[in-house]
mmCIF file of C-alpha atoms and ligand atoms in Angstrom:
data_model
loop_
_atom_site.group_PDB
_atom_site.id
_atom_site.type_symbol
_atom_site.label_atom_id
_atom_site.label_comp_id
_atom_site.label_asym_id
_atom_site.label_seq_id
_atom_site.Cartn_x
_atom_site.Cartn_y
_atom_site.Cartn_z
ATOM 1 C CA MET A 1 5.918 -16.062 -22.504
ATOM 2 C CA ASN A 2 5.843 -12.642 -20.851
ATOM 3 C CA GLN A 3 4.322 -9.936 -23.014
ATOM 4 C CA PRO A 4 4.520 -6.171 -22.715
ATOM 5 C CA PRO A 5 1.455 -4.841 -20.928
ATOM 6 C CA ASP A 6 -1.469 -3.591 -23.012
ATOM 7 C CA THR A 7 -2.187 0.104 -23.138
ATOM 8 C CA ASP A 8 -5.731 1.163 -22.240
ATOM 9 C CA ARG A 9 -7.755 3.997 -23.803
ATOM 10 C CA PHE A 10 -5.953 6.527 -21.589
ATOM 11 C CA GLY A 11 -2.508 5.246 -22.527
ATOM 12 C CA ARG A 12 -2.020 3.568 -19.159
ATOM 13 C CA ARG A 13 0.019 0.382 -18.976
ATOM 14 C CA VAL A 14 -0.787 -1.849 -16.049
ATOM 15 C CA SER A 15 2.528 -3.150 -14.781
ATOM 16 C CA TYR A 16 2.138 -3.025 -11.015
ATOM 17 C CA LEU A 17 0.312 -5.552 -8.843
ATOM 18 C CA ARG A 18 -0.550 -4.967 -5.196
ATOM 19 C CA LEU A 19 -1.321 -8.266 -3.537
ATOM 20 C CA SER A 20 -2.968 -8.428 -0.131
ATOM 21 C CA VAL A 21 -1.713 -11.525 1.671
ATOM 22 C CA THR A 22 -4.214 -11.313 4.537
ATOM 23 C CA ASP A 23 -7.036 -9.051 5.704
ATOM 24 C CA ARG A 24 -5.962 -9.514 9.340
ATOM 25 C CA CYS A 25 -3.988 -6.855 11.152
ATOM 26 C CA ASN A 26 -2.524 -6.430 14.609
ATOM 27 C CA LEU A 27 -3.339 -2.694 14.620
ATOM 28 C CA ARG A 28 -6.690 -0.940 14.637
ATOM 29 C CA CYS A 29 -5.874 2.341 12.891
ATOM 30 C CA ALA A 30 -8.824 4.685 13.344
ATOM 31 C CA TYR A 31 -9.175 5.509 9.607
ATOM 32 C CA CYS A 32 -8.911 1.869 8.531
ATOM 33 C CA PHE A 33 -10.837 -0.203 11.098
ATOM 34 C CA ARG A 34 -13.963 0.453 13.081
ATOM 35 C CA ARG A 35 -13.092 -1.024 16.423
ATOM 36 C CA GLU A 36 -16.377 -2.801 17.077
ATOM 37 C CA ASN A 37 -17.912 -5.754 15.211
ATOM 38 C CA ILE A 38 -14.808 -6.415 13.137
ATOM 39 C CA THR A 39 -15.240 -9.337 10.795
ATOM 40 C CA PHE A 40 -12.446 -11.056 8.926
ATOM 41 C CA LEU A 41 -12.430 -13.424 5.989
ATOM 42 C CA ARG A 42 -12.885 -17.098 6.801
ATOM 43 C CA HIS A 43 -9.596 -18.998 6.725
ATOM 44 C CA GLU A 44 -10.760 -21.180 3.864
ATOM 45 C CA ASP A 45 -11.600 -18.101 1.793
ATOM 46 C CA ILE A 46 -8.064 -16.725 2.015
ATOM 47 C CA LEU A 47 -5.854 -17.666 -0.924
ATOM 48 C CA ARG A 48 -3.176 -20.194 -0.133
ATOM 49 C CA TYR A 49 0.385 -19.138 -0.890
ATOM 50 C CA GLU A 50 0.530 -21.520 -3.862
ATOM 51 C CA GLU A 51 -2.542 -19.816 -5.315
ATOM 52 C CA MET A 52 -0.931 -16.415 -4.783
ATOM 53 C CA LEU A 53 2.202 -17.610 -6.570
ATOM 54 C CA SER A 54 0.057 -18.676 -9.535
ATOM 55 C CA ILE A 55 -1.631 -15.266 -9.548
ATOM 56 C CA ILE A 56 1.787 -13.584 -9.588
ATOM 57 C CA GLU A 57 2.798 -15.889 -12.442
ATOM 58 C CA ALA A 58 -0.303 -14.814 -14.387
ATOM 59 C CA ALA A 59 0.364 -11.150 -13.662
ATOM 60 C CA VAL A 60 3.993 -11.418 -14.730
ATOM 61 C CA SER A 61 2.880 -13.068 -17.993
ATOM 62 C CA THR A 62 0.726 -9.984 -18.734
ATOM 63 C CA GLY A 63 3.650 -7.615 -18.255
ATOM 64 C CA VAL A 64 3.570 -6.878 -14.530
ATOM 65 C CA ASP A 65 7.118 -6.259 -13.318
ATOM 66 C CA LYS A 66 6.479 -4.823 -9.863
ATOM 67 C CA VAL A 67 4.653 -6.575 -7.024
ATOM 68 C CA ARG A 68 3.903 -5.047 -3.650
ATOM 69 C CA LEU A 69 2.807 -7.266 -0.797
ATOM 70 C CA THR A 70 0.346 -5.625 1.534
ATOM 71 C CA GLY A 71 -2.624 -6.467 3.720
ATOM 72 C CA GLY A 72 -3.994 -6.338 6.441
ATOM 73 C CA GLU A 73 -0.580 -6.741 7.924
ATOM 74 C CA PRO A 74 1.533 -9.116 5.803
ATOM 75 C CA LEU A 75 3.797 -10.071 8.686
ATOM 76 C CA VAL A 76 0.945 -11.470 10.795
ATOM 77 C CA ARG A 77 0.476 -14.239 8.249
ATOM 78 C CA ARG A 78 2.262 -17.447 9.111
ATOM 79 C CA ASP A 79 5.268 -18.388 6.926
ATOM 80 C CA PHE A 80 5.304 -14.986 5.261
ATOM 81 C CA LEU A 81 9.084 -15.086 5.045
ATOM 82 C CA TRP A 82 8.916 -18.402 3.180
ATOM 83 C CA PHE A 83 6.419 -16.819 0.773
ATOM 84 C CA MET A 84 8.754 -13.904 0.053
ATOM 85 C CA GLN A 85 11.650 -16.287 -0.501
ATOM 86 C CA GLU A 86 9.551 -18.340 -2.878
ATOM 87 C CA ILE A 87 8.553 -15.264 -4.893
ATOM 88 C CA GLY A 88 12.215 -14.264 -5.083
ATOM 89 C CA ARG A 89 13.202 -17.753 -6.219
ATOM 90 C CA ARG A 90 10.450 -18.221 -8.839
ATOM 91 C CA PHE A 91 10.465 -14.686 -10.227
ATOM 92 C CA PRO A 92 14.038 -13.408 -10.194
ATOM 93 C CA GLY A 93 14.220 -9.843 -11.437
ATOM 94 C CA LEU A 94 10.743 -8.973 -10.199
ATOM 95 C CA ASP A 95 10.690 -5.660 -8.351
ATOM 96 C CA LEU A 96 9.395 -6.923 -5.003
ATOM 97 C CA ARG A 97 8.131 -4.467 -2.380
ATOM 98 C CA LEU A 98 6.432 -4.557 0.971
ATOM 99 C CA THR A 99 4.015 -2.296 2.818
ATOM 100 C CA THR A 100 3.958 -2.977 6.541
ATOM 101 C CA ASN A 101 3.220 -1.382 9.875
ATOM 102 C CA ALA A 102 6.678 -2.741 10.907
ATOM 103 C CA THR A 103 5.495 -3.805 14.351
ATOM 104 C CA LEU A 104 6.691 -7.371 13.658
ATOM 105 C CA LEU A 105 9.534 -6.528 11.291
ATOM 106 C CA SER A 106 12.446 -6.322 13.692
ATOM 107 C CA GLY A 107 14.813 -9.306 13.331
ATOM 108 C CA LYS A 108 13.451 -10.268 9.884
ATOM 109 C CA VAL A 109 14.948 -7.488 7.778
ATOM 110 C CA ASP A 110 18.083 -9.299 6.609
ATOM 111 C CA ALA A 111 16.174 -12.418 5.633
ATOM 112 C CA LEU A 112 13.660 -10.331 3.682
ATOM 113 C CA ARG A 113 16.441 -8.481 1.914
ATOM 114 C CA ARG A 114 18.075 -11.764 0.957
ATOM 115 C CA ALA A 115 14.711 -12.936 -0.382
ATOM 116 C CA GLY A 116 14.786 -10.045 -2.852
ATOM 117 C CA LEU A 117 13.168 -7.162 -1.001
ATOM 118 C CA SER A 118 14.770 -3.832 -1.808
ATOM 119 C CA ARG A 119 12.144 -1.308 -0.811
ATOM 120 C CA VAL A 120 9.819 -1.083 2.129
ATOM 121 C CA ASN A 121 6.985 1.313 2.944
ATOM 122 C CA ILE A 122 6.350 1.610 6.651
ATOM 123 C CA SER A 123 3.122 3.129 7.961
ATOM 124 C CA ILE A 124 3.597 5.527 10.833
ATOM 125 C CA ASP A 125 1.099 8.283 11.468
ATOM 126 C CA SER A 126 2.621 9.866 14.551
ATOM 127 C CA LEU A 127 6.092 10.143 16.109
ATOM 128 C CA ASP A 128 4.611 10.707 19.533
ATOM 129 C CA ARG A 129 4.150 7.487 21.445
ATOM 130 C CA SER A 130 0.777 8.246 23.036
ATOM 131 C CA THR A 131 -0.678 9.748 19.829
ATOM 132 C CA TYR A 132 0.564 6.739 17.874
ATOM 133 C CA ALA A 133 -1.150 4.425 20.361
ATOM 134 C CA LEU A 134 -4.380 6.424 20.142
ATOM 135 C CA ILE A 135 -4.477 6.265 16.331
ATOM 136 C CA ALA A 136 -3.220 2.686 15.921
ATOM 137 C CA GLY A 137 -5.025 1.283 18.945
ATOM 138 C CA ARG A 138 -1.775 -0.323 20.161
ATOM 139 C CA ASP A 139 1.420 1.034 21.743
ATOM 140 C CA PHE A 140 4.054 -0.114 19.240
ATOM 141 C CA LEU A 141 6.011 3.009 18.305
ATOM 142 C CA PRO A 142 9.367 1.885 19.835
ATOM 143 C CA GLN A 143 9.267 -1.414 17.924
ATOM 144 C CA VAL A 144 8.436 0.406 14.690
ATOM 145 C CA MET A 145 11.269 2.900 15.096
ATOM 146 C CA SER A 146 13.844 0.185 15.729
ATOM 147 C CA ALA A 147 12.623 -1.680 12.636
ATOM 148 C CA VAL A 148 13.071 1.548 10.626
ATOM 149 C CA SER A 149 16.707 1.691 11.801
ATOM 150 C CA GLU A 150 17.264 -1.969 10.901
ATOM 151 C CA CYS A 151 15.907 -1.377 7.396
ATOM 152 C CA LEU A 152 18.195 1.615 6.862
ATOM 153 C CA ASP A 153 21.186 -0.313 8.234
ATOM 154 C CA ALA A 154 20.423 -3.161 5.834
ATOM 155 C CA GLY A 155 20.472 -0.733 2.909
ATOM 156 C CA LEU A 156 16.768 -0.921 2.057
ATOM 157 C CA THR A 157 15.032 2.060 0.501
ATOM 158 C CA VAL A 158 12.616 3.234 3.172
ATOM 159 C CA LYS A 159 9.487 5.333 2.814
ATOM 160 C CA LEU A 160 7.458 6.238 5.873
ATOM 161 C CA ASN A 161 3.774 6.671 5.060
ATOM 162 C CA ALA A 162 1.697 8.875 7.337
ATOM 163 C CA VAL A 163 -2.035 9.226 6.733
ATOM 164 C CA ALA A 164 -2.609 12.980 7.003
ATOM 165 C CA LEU A 165 -4.836 13.796 9.959
ATOM 166 C CA ARG A 166 -5.617 17.297 11.204
ATOM 167 C CA GLY A 167 -4.326 17.813 14.709
ATOM 168 C CA VAL A 168 -1.608 15.209 14.188
ATOM 169 C CA SER A 169 0.278 15.701 10.912
ATOM 170 C CA ASP A 170 0.165 19.489 11.189
ATOM 171 C CA ARG A 171 1.223 19.485 14.862
ATOM 172 C CA GLU A 172 4.004 16.978 14.258
ATOM 173 C CA MET A 173 5.312 18.424 11.002
ATOM 174 C CA PRO A 174 8.542 19.721 12.633
ATOM 175 C CA ALA A 175 9.289 16.262 14.096
ATOM 176 C CA PHE A 176 8.639 14.516 10.765
ATOM 177 C CA LEU A 177 10.857 17.020 8.948
ATOM 178 C CA GLU A 178 13.621 16.519 11.484
ATOM 179 C CA LEU A 179 13.474 12.772 10.865
ATOM 180 C CA ALA A 180 13.712 13.313 7.096
ATOM 181 C CA ARG A 181 16.568 15.730 7.598
ATOM 182 C CA ASP A 182 18.593 13.335 9.761
ATOM 183 C CA ARG A 183 17.943 10.039 8.040
ATOM 184 C CA ASP A 184 18.065 8.752 4.517
ATOM 185 C CA LEU A 185 14.325 8.126 4.097
ATOM 186 C CA ASP A 186 11.230 9.661 2.555
ATOM 187 C CA ILE A 187 8.362 10.873 4.743
ATOM 188 C CA ARG A 188 5.169 10.777 2.725
ATOM 189 C CA PHE A 189 1.848 12.205 3.817
ATOM 190 C CA ILE A 190 -1.183 10.580 2.207
ATOM 191 C CA GLU A 191 -4.504 12.393 2.195
ATOM 192 C CA CYS A 192 -7.051 10.414 4.172
ATOM 193 C CA MET A 193 -9.576 8.741 1.859
ATOM 194 C CA PRO A 194 -13.226 8.152 2.768
ATOM 195 C CA VAL A 195 -12.889 4.472 1.996
ATOM 196 C CA GLY A 196 -14.810 2.072 4.233
ATOM 197 C CA GLU A 197 -16.846 3.139 7.261
ATOM 198 C CA ALA A 198 -13.706 4.017 9.247
ATOM 199 C CA GLY A 199 -12.337 6.216 6.463
ATOM 200 C CA LEU A 200 -15.683 8.025 6.205
ATOM 201 C CA GLU A 201 -15.677 8.687 9.935
ATOM 202 C CA GLN A 202 -12.408 10.640 9.665
ATOM 203 C CA ARG A 203 -13.799 13.190 7.188
ATOM 204 C CA ASP A 204 -13.653 16.081 9.626
ATOM 205 C CA ARG A 205 -9.954 15.420 10.316
ATOM 206 C CA PHE A 206 -9.077 15.778 6.652
ATOM 207 C CA ILE A 207 -6.083 17.959 5.859
ATOM 208 C CA GLY A 208 -5.010 18.462 2.256
ATOM 209 C CA ALA A 209 -1.559 18.067 0.752
ATOM 210 C CA ASP A 210 -1.268 21.755 -0.223
ATOM 211 C CA GLU A 211 -1.854 22.863 3.343
ATOM 212 C CA LEU A 212 0.783 20.399 4.559
ATOM 213 C CA LEU A 213 3.227 21.644 1.943
ATOM 214 C CA GLU A 214 2.737 25.220 3.057
ATOM 215 C CA LEU A 215 3.223 24.198 6.665
ATOM 216 C CA ALA A 216 6.389 22.287 5.858
ATOM 217 C CA SER A 217 7.842 25.177 3.894
ATOM 218 C CA ASN A 218 7.511 27.379 6.973
ATOM 219 C CA HIS A 219 10.073 25.125 8.624
ATOM 220 C CA VAL A 220 12.543 24.213 5.909
ATOM 221 C CA LYS A 221 13.463 25.216 2.374
ATOM 222 C CA LEU A 222 11.961 22.637 0.016
ATOM 223 C CA SER A 223 12.943 22.012 -3.604
ATOM 224 C CA PRO A 224 10.770 19.926 -5.932
ATOM 225 C CA VAL A 225 12.414 16.743 -7.181
ATOM 226 C CA PRO A 226 11.627 16.129 -10.871
ATOM 227 C CA ARG A 227 9.219 13.228 -11.308
ATOM 228 C CA SER A 228 11.594 11.312 -13.548
ATOM 229 C CA SER A 229 14.278 11.123 -10.857
ATOM 230 C CA ALA A 230 12.038 10.889 -7.793
ATOM 231 C CA SER A 231 10.990 7.200 -8.045
ATOM 232 C CA SER A 232 7.941 8.685 -6.466
ATOM 233 C CA GLY A 233 4.909 6.835 -7.838
ATOM 234 C CA PRO A 234 1.989 9.176 -7.293
ATOM 235 C CA ALA A 235 3.848 11.425 -4.803
ATOM 236 C CA ARG A 236 5.072 14.987 -5.328
ATOM 237 C CA VAL A 237 8.549 14.827 -3.822
ATOM 238 C CA PHE A 238 10.670 17.591 -2.294
ATOM 239 C CA SER A 239 14.234 17.607 -1.052
ATOM 240 C CA LEU A 240 14.980 19.385 2.219
ATOM 241 C CA GLU A 241 17.753 21.920 2.399
ATOM 242 C CA GLY A 242 20.640 20.319 4.269
ATOM 243 C CA GLY A 243 18.675 17.090 4.664
ATOM 244 C CA ARG A 244 19.415 13.486 3.796
ATOM 245 C CA GLY A 245 15.808 12.407 3.265
ATOM 246 C CA ARG A 246 12.863 13.884 1.382
ATOM 247 C CA LEU A 247 9.240 14.886 1.807
ATOM 248 C CA GLY A 248 6.501 13.383 -0.370
ATOM 249 C CA LEU A 249 2.839 14.316 -0.660
ATOM 250 C CA ILE A 250 0.226 11.973 -2.048
ATOM 251 C CA SER A 251 -3.073 13.618 -2.828
ATOM 252 C CA PRO A 252 -5.675 11.097 -3.954
ATOM 253 C CA MET A 253 -8.433 13.528 -2.920
ATOM 254 C CA THR A 254 -7.330 16.986 -4.027
ATOM 255 C CA ASN A 255 -5.192 16.089 -7.021
ATOM 256 C CA HIS A 256 -5.957 12.521 -7.963
ATOM 257 C CA PHE A 257 -3.654 10.501 -10.167
ATOM 258 C CA CYS A 258 -6.144 8.180 -11.882
ATOM 259 C CA ARG A 259 -4.859 9.109 -15.353
ATOM 260 C CA THR A 260 -1.456 7.677 -14.577
ATOM 261 C CA CYS A 261 -2.531 4.801 -12.324
ATOM 262 C CA ASN A 262 -0.844 1.578 -13.417
ATOM 263 C CA ARG A 263 -2.060 -0.694 -10.610
ATOM 264 C CA LEU A 264 -4.030 -3.841 -10.212
ATOM 265 C CA ARG A 265 -5.004 -5.061 -6.766
ATOM 266 C CA VAL A 266 -5.749 -8.584 -5.645
ATOM 267 C CA THR A 267 -7.455 -9.039 -2.286
ATOM 268 C CA ALA A 268 -6.568 -11.847 0.107
ATOM 269 C CA ASP A 269 -9.608 -13.835 -1.082
ATOM 270 C CA GLY A 270 -8.700 -13.540 -4.736
ATOM 271 C CA HIS A 271 -10.787 -10.612 -5.978
ATOM 272 C CA LEU A 272 -9.061 -8.626 -8.667
ATOM 273 C CA ARG A 273 -9.790 -4.914 -8.395
ATOM 274 C CA THR A 274 -8.672 -2.319 -10.866
ATOM 275 C CA CYS A 275 -9.509 0.773 -8.817
ATOM 276 C CA LEU A 276 -9.325 1.628 -5.135
ATOM 277 C CA PHE A 277 -12.387 3.817 -5.524
ATOM 278 C CA SER A 278 -14.594 1.171 -7.038
ATOM 279 C CA ASP A 279 -16.050 -1.910 -5.381
ATOM 280 C CA ARG A 280 -16.159 -3.725 -8.737
ATOM 281 C CA SER A 281 -14.100 -6.892 -8.692
ATOM 282 C CA TYR A 282 -13.335 -10.009 -10.738
ATOM 283 C CA LEU A 283 -13.091 -13.378 -9.003
ATOM 284 C CA LEU A 284 -9.847 -15.187 -9.812
ATOM 285 C CA ARG A 285 -10.115 -18.439 -7.862
ATOM 286 C CA PRO A 286 -12.674 -20.193 -10.061
ATOM 287 C CA ALA A 287 -10.556 -19.522 -13.165
ATOM 288 C CA LEU A 288 -7.398 -20.633 -11.385
ATOM 289 C CA HIS A 289 -8.953 -23.993 -10.488
ATOM 290 C CA HIS A 290 -10.780 -24.529 -13.748
ATOM 291 C CA PRO A 291 -9.149 -27.458 -15.570
ATOM 292 C CA ARG A 292 -9.050 -25.623 -18.927
ATOM 293 C CA LEU A 293 -8.166 -22.149 -17.614
ATOM 294 C CA GLY A 294 -5.645 -22.055 -14.758
ATOM 295 C CA VAL A 295 -2.845 -19.468 -14.854
ATOM 296 C CA GLU A 296 -3.586 -18.621 -18.507
ATOM 297 C CA GLY A 297 -7.270 -18.017 -17.652
ATOM 298 C CA VAL A 298 -6.301 -15.696 -14.787
ATOM 299 C CA ALA A 299 -3.973 -13.808 -17.130
ATOM 300 C CA ARG A 300 -6.851 -13.384 -19.597
ATOM 301 C CA ILE A 301 -9.078 -11.919 -16.871
ATOM 302 C CA MET A 302 -6.274 -9.561 -15.835
ATOM 303 C CA ARG A 303 -5.809 -8.285 -19.370
ATOM 304 C CA ALA A 304 -9.541 -7.694 -19.821
ATOM 305 C CA ALA A 305 -9.806 -5.993 -16.425
ATOM 306 C CA ALA A 306 -6.793 -3.770 -17.165
ATOM 307 C CA ARG A 307 -8.359 -2.697 -20.468
ATOM 308 C CA ASN A 308 -11.504 -1.629 -18.624
ATOM 309 C CA LYS A 309 -9.773 -0.008 -15.693
ATOM 310 C CA PRO A 310 -11.890 3.015 -14.715
ATOM 311 C CA VAL A 311 -10.720 6.531 -13.988
ATOM 312 C CA GLY A 312 -12.413 5.969 -10.702
ATOM 313 C CA HIS A 313 -12.010 9.155 -8.783
ATOM 314 C CA ASP A 314 -15.467 10.329 -9.828
ATOM 315 C CA LEU A 315 -16.894 7.296 -8.090
ATOM 316 C CA LEU A 316 -16.026 8.867 -4.748
ATOM 317 C CA ARG A 317 -18.319 11.798 -5.411
ATOM 318 C CA ASP A 318 -21.611 9.917 -5.351
ATOM 319 C CA ALA A 319 -20.931 6.426 -4.219
ATOM 320 C CA ARG A 320 -19.631 5.215 -0.919
ATOM 321 C CA VAL A 321 -16.828 2.729 -1.288
ATOM 322 C CA ARG A 322 -17.822 0.065 1.168
ATOM 323 C CA SER A 323 -14.714 -2.088 1.279
ATOM 324 C CA ARG A 324 -12.418 -1.125 4.100
ATOM 325 C CA MET A 325 -8.767 -0.475 3.310
ATOM 326 C CA SER A 326 -7.448 -3.403 5.344
ATOM 327 C CA ALA A 327 -9.423 -5.710 3.048
ATOM 328 C CA VAL A 328 -8.238 -4.095 -0.167
ATOM 329 C CA GLY A 329 -4.635 -3.455 0.783
ATOM 330 C CA GLY A 330 -4.366 0.321 0.574
HETATM 331 N N1 SAM F 401 -0.598 -3.150 7.415
HETATM 332 C C1 SAM F 401 0.176 -2.521 6.398
HETATM 333 C C2 SAM F 401 0.515 -1.091 6.778
HETATM 334 O O1 SAM F 401 0.109 -0.643 7.844
HETATM 335 O O2 SAM F 401 1.228 -0.450 6.014
HETATM 336 C C3 SAM F 401 -0.407 -2.594 4.989
HETATM 337 C C4 SAM F 401 -1.873 -2.354 4.813
HETATM 338 S S1 SAM F 401 -2.434 -0.715 5.057
HETATM 339 C C5 SAM F 401 -4.158 -0.896 4.700
HETATM 340 C C6 SAM F 401 -1.780 0.079 3.634
HETATM 341 C C7 SAM F 401 -1.782 1.596 3.670
HETATM 342 O O3 SAM F 401 -3.103 2.090 3.563
HETATM 343 C C8 SAM F 401 -1.193 2.203 4.922
HETATM 344 O O4 SAM F 401 -0.184 3.109 4.605
HETATM 345 C C9 SAM F 401 -2.380 2.886 5.539
HETATM 346 O O5 SAM F 401 -1.974 3.948 6.328
HETATM 347 C C10 SAM F 401 -3.187 3.277 4.325
HETATM 348 N N2 SAM F 401 -4.596 3.596 4.596
HETATM 349 C C11 SAM F 401 -5.509 2.847 5.237
HETATM 350 N N3 SAM F 401 -6.706 3.476 5.301
HETATM 351 C C12 SAM F 401 -6.537 4.683 4.677
HETATM 352 C C13 SAM F 401 -7.403 5.787 4.390
HETATM 353 N N4 SAM F 401 -8.679 5.799 4.787
HETATM 354 N N5 SAM F 401 -6.884 6.822 3.722
HETATM 355 C C14 SAM F 401 -5.580 6.843 3.315
HETATM 356 N N6 SAM F 401 -4.719 5.814 3.529
HETATM 357 C C15 SAM F 401 -5.186 4.757 4.216
#
């Protein structure tokens, strides 16, 4: 039976699972991947879809009601559409979301919507084709933009996530604002985190959310959207005067949101992590396959992990988080 989630010592209720379906990606974003000596998980170490479905079942039994599929790039994994359909079929009512670079999304939007997807976050760091190709390592901007249009036409809620990079986000602010003015979507800038070697290497391109907000307000009148009505997660959200879409700012570095974080993460090889800023993890596969534990055993681990979820931002100060974002799921 599903139970309401426990509350931890900070009053946080873990009700949101981010599941990485693969650590592989068809892009090489500069802040996420170092481009040389890339290693991926061995195929046999990656959870099979059936195992992932059992992990979702365990999470749902602990009170999780929102699952985001991420990666790596979820759409590079074979039979991903089948997996989404299966989640929709087995867990009706689950709030099912997807984070994708959208390079392979075109033509699949309707099927994903029918499977139960209502919201999609699309990563796009630049609206300029050559800058996009420089950051992402591949020239895919036209494909991404047509997928964005397909998602809007299909009635999905669309958020565009841009990792904030000095020299890019500041220069392109007018273009991003124009997009949010013309189309019914949220543009969200995320402060770049020094996670993994690639993230650390981008430290001198860091630009904070407050600076971006000031820049944006030089171009358009912004009004804060109250948190309760913003469906914003950790973002501060602003409406644009005369605009259809909105601007969001996510500031894990300058104004972290650990005290309200309600997330668990499961990596593609079945490590449960309770904090993006900590490399501590709990292995789920052995429990899942243990004859006396199974789904119930995984649920027990999740409850214990959620109770001990750190307020991990301090960990960034001294320790280097080694895991790269493509392995953890962002
Ligand atoms: N491939 C999918 C995508 O591109 O959206 C999902 C995985 S990606 C790792 C998830 C999110 O993490 C993306 O929005 C990405 O931009 C963000 N991300 C990766 N490395 C980051 C970093 N160092 N700082 C901030 N965000 C980062």
